[in-house]
Short mmCIF file of N, CA and C in Angstrom, two decimals:
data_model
loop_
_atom_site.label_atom_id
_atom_site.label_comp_id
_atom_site.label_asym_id
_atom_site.label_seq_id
_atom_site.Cartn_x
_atom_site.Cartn_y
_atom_site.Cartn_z
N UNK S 1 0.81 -1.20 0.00
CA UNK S 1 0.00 0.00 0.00
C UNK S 1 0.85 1.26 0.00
N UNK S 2 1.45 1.37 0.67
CA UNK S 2 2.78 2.45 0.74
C UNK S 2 3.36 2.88 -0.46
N UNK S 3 3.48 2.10 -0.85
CA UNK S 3 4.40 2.07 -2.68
C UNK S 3 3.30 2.99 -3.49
N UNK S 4 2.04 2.14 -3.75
CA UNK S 4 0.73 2.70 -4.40
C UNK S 4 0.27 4.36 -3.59
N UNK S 5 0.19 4.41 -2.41
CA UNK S 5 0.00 6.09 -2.16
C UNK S 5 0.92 6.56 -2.51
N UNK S 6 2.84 6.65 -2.26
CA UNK S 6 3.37 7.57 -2.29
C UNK S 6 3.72 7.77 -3.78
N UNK S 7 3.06 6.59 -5.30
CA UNK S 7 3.14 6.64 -6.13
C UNK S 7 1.81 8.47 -6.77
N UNK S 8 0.99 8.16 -5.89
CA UNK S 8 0.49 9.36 -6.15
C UNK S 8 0.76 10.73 -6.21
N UNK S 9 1.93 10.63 -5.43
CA UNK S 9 2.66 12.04 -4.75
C UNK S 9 4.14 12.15 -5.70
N UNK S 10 4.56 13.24 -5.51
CA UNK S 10 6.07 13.78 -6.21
C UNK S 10 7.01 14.03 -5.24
N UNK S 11 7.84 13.58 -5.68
CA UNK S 11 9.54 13.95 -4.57
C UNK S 11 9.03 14.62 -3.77
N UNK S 12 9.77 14.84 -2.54
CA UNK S 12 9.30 16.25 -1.75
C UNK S 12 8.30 16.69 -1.43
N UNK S 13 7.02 16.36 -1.56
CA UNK S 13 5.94 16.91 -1.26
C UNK S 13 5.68 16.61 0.42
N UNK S 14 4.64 17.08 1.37
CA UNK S 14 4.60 17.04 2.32
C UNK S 14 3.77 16.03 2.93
N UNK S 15 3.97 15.35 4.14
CA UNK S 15 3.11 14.01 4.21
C UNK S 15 3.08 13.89 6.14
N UNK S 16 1.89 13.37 6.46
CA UNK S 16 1.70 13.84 7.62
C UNK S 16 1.87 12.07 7.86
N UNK S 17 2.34 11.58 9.11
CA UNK S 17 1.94 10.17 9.34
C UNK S 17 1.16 10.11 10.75
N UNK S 18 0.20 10.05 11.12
CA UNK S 18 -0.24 10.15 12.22
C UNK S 18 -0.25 8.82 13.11
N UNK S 19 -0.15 8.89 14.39
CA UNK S 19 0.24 7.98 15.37
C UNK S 19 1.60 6.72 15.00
N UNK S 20 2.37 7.62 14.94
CA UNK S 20 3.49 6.90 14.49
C UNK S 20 4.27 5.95 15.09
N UNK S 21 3.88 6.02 16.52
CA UNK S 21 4.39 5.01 17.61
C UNK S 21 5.79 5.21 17.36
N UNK S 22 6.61 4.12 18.54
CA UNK S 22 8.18 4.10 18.50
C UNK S 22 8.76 3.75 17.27
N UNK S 23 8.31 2.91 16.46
CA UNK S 23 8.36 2.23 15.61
C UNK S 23 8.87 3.58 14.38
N UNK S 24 8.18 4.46 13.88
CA UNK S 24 7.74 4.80 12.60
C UNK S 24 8.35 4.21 11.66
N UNK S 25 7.95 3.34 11.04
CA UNK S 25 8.57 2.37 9.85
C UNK S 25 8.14 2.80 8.89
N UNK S 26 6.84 3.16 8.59
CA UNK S 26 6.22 3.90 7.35
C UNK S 26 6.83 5.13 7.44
N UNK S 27 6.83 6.04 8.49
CA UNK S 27 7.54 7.47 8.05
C UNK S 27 8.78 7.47 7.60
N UNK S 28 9.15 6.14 8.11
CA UNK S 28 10.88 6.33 7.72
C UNK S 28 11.11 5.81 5.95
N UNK S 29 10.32 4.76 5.89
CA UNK S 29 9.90 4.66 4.80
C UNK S 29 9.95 5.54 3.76
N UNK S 30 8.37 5.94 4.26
CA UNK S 30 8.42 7.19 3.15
C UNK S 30 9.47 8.34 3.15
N UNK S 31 9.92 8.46 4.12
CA UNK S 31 11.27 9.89 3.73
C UNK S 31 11.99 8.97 3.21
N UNK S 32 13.10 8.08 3.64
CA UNK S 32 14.19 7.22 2.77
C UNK S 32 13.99 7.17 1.50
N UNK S 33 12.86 6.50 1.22
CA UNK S 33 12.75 5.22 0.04
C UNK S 33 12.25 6.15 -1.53
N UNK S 34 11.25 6.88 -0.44
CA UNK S 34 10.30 7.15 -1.45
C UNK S 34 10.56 8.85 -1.34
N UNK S 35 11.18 9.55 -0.87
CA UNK S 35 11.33 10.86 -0.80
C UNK S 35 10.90 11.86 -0.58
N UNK S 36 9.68 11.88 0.33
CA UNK S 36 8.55 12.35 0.58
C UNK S 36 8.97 12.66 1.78
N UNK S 37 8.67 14.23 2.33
CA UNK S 37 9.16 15.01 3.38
C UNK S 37 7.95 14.75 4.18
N UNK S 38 8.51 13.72 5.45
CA UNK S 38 7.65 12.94 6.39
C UNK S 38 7.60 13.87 7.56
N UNK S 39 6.01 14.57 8.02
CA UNK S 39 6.04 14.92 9.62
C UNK S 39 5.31 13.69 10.43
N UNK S 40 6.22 12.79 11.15
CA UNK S 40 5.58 11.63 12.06
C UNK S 40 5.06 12.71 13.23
N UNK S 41 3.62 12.40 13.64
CA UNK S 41 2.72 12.73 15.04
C UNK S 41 2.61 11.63 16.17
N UNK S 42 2.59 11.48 16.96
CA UNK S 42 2.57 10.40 17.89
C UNK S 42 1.89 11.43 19.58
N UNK S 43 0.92 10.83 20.39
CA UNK S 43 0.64 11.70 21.05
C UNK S 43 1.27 11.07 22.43
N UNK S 44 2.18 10.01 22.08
CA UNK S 44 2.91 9.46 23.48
C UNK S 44 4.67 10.23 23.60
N UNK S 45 4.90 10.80 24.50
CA UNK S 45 6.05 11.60 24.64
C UNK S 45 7.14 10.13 24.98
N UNK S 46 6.54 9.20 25.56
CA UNK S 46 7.83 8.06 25.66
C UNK S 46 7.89 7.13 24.24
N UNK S 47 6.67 7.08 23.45
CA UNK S 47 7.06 6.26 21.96
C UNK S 47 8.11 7.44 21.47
N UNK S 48 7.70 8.88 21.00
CA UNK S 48 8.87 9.68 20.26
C UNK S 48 10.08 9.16 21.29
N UNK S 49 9.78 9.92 22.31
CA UNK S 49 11.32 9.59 22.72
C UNK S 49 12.52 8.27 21.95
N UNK S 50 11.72 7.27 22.24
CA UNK S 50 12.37 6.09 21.48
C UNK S 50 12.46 6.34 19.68
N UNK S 51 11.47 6.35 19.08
CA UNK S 51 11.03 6.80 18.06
C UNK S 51 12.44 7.85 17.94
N UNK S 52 12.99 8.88 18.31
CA UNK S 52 14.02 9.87 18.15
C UNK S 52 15.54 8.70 17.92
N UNK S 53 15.37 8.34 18.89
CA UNK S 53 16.85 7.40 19.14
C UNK S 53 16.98 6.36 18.12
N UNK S 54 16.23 6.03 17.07
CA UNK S 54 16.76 5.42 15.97
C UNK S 54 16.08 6.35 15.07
N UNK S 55 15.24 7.07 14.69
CA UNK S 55 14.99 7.96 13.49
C UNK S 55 15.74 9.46 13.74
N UNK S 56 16.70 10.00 13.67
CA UNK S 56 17.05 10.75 14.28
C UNK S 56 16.65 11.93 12.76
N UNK S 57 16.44 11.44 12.43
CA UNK S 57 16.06 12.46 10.76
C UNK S 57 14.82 12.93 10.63
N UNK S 58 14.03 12.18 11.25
CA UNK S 58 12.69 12.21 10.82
C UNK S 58 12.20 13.34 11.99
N UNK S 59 11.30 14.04 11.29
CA UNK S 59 10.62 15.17 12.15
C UNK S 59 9.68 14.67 12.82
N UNK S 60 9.88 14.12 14.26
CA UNK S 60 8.43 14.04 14.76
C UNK S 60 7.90 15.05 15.98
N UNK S 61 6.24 15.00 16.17
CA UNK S 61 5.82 16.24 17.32
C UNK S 61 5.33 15.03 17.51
N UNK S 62 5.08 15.72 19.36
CA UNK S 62 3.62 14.94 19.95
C UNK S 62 2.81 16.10 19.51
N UNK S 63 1.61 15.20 19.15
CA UNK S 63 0.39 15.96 19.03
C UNK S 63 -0.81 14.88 19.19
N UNK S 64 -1.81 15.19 18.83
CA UNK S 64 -3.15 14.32 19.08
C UNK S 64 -3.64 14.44 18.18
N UNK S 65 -3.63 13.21 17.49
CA UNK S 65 -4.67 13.33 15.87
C UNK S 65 -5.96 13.70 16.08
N UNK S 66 -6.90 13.91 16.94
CA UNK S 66 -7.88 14.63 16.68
C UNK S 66 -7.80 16.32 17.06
N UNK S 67 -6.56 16.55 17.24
CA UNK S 67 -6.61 17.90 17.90
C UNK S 67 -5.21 18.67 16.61
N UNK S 68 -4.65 18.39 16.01
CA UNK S 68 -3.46 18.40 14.72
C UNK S 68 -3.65 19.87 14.79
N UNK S 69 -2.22 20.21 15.15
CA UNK S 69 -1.48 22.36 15.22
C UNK S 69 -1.48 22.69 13.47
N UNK S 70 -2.16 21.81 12.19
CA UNK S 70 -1.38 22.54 11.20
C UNK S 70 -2.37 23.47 10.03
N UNK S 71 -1.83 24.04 9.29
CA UNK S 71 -3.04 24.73 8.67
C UNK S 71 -3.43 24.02 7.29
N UNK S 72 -4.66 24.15 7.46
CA UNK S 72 -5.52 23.26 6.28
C UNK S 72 -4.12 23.57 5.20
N UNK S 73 -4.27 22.28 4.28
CA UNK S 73 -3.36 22.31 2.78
C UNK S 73 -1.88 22.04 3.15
N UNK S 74 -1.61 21.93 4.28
CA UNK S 74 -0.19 21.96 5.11
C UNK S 74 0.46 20.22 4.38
N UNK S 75 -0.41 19.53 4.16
CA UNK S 75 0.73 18.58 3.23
C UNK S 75 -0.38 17.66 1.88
N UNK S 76 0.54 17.26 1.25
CA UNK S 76 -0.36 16.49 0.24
C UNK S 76 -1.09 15.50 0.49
N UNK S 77 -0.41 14.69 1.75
CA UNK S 77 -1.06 13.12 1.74
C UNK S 77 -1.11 13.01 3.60
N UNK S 78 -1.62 11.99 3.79
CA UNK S 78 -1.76 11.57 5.09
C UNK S 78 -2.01 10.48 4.85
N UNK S 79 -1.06 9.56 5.95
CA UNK S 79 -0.69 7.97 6.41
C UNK S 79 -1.00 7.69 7.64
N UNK S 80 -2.06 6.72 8.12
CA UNK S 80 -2.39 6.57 9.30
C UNK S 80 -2.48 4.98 9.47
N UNK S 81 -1.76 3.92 9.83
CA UNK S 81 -1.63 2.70 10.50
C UNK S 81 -1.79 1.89 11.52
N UNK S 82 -2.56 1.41 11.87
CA UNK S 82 -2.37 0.93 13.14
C UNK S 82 -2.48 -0.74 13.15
#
């Protein structure tokens, strides 16, 4: 599935991944692989924490996917997994 969305999108464009847990495998994903400028959200301050210590590239906030700081149009795509 990953392959097929970020086939929709162009280099660089902006991509939100919401609840990204410690893990983010898809955000990392998509920035590495596929080139797509990944903001991972996660609303647990101890998953980022971990989440930081092996993605050290990847931009992540805590935030709360029903409550999201960004302004409408702020990225092309959104990835949500669980």
């Amino acid at each position: 599935f990953l392959n097929e969305f970020s086939d929709l999108l162009r280099r660089g464009d902006r991509i939100v991944d919401i609840g990204c847990g410690s893990a983010c495998q898809q955000a990392n994903y998509l920035a590495t692989r596929r080139g797509l400028n990944t903001t991972a959200i996660d609303i647990s301050s101890a998953c980022l924490e971990k989440a930081r210590q092996h993605f050290p590239h990847l931009k992540l906030l805590q935030m709360d996917m029903v409550d999201m700081a960004f302004d409408p149009g702020s990225f092309k795509g959104l990835s949500c997994f669980y």
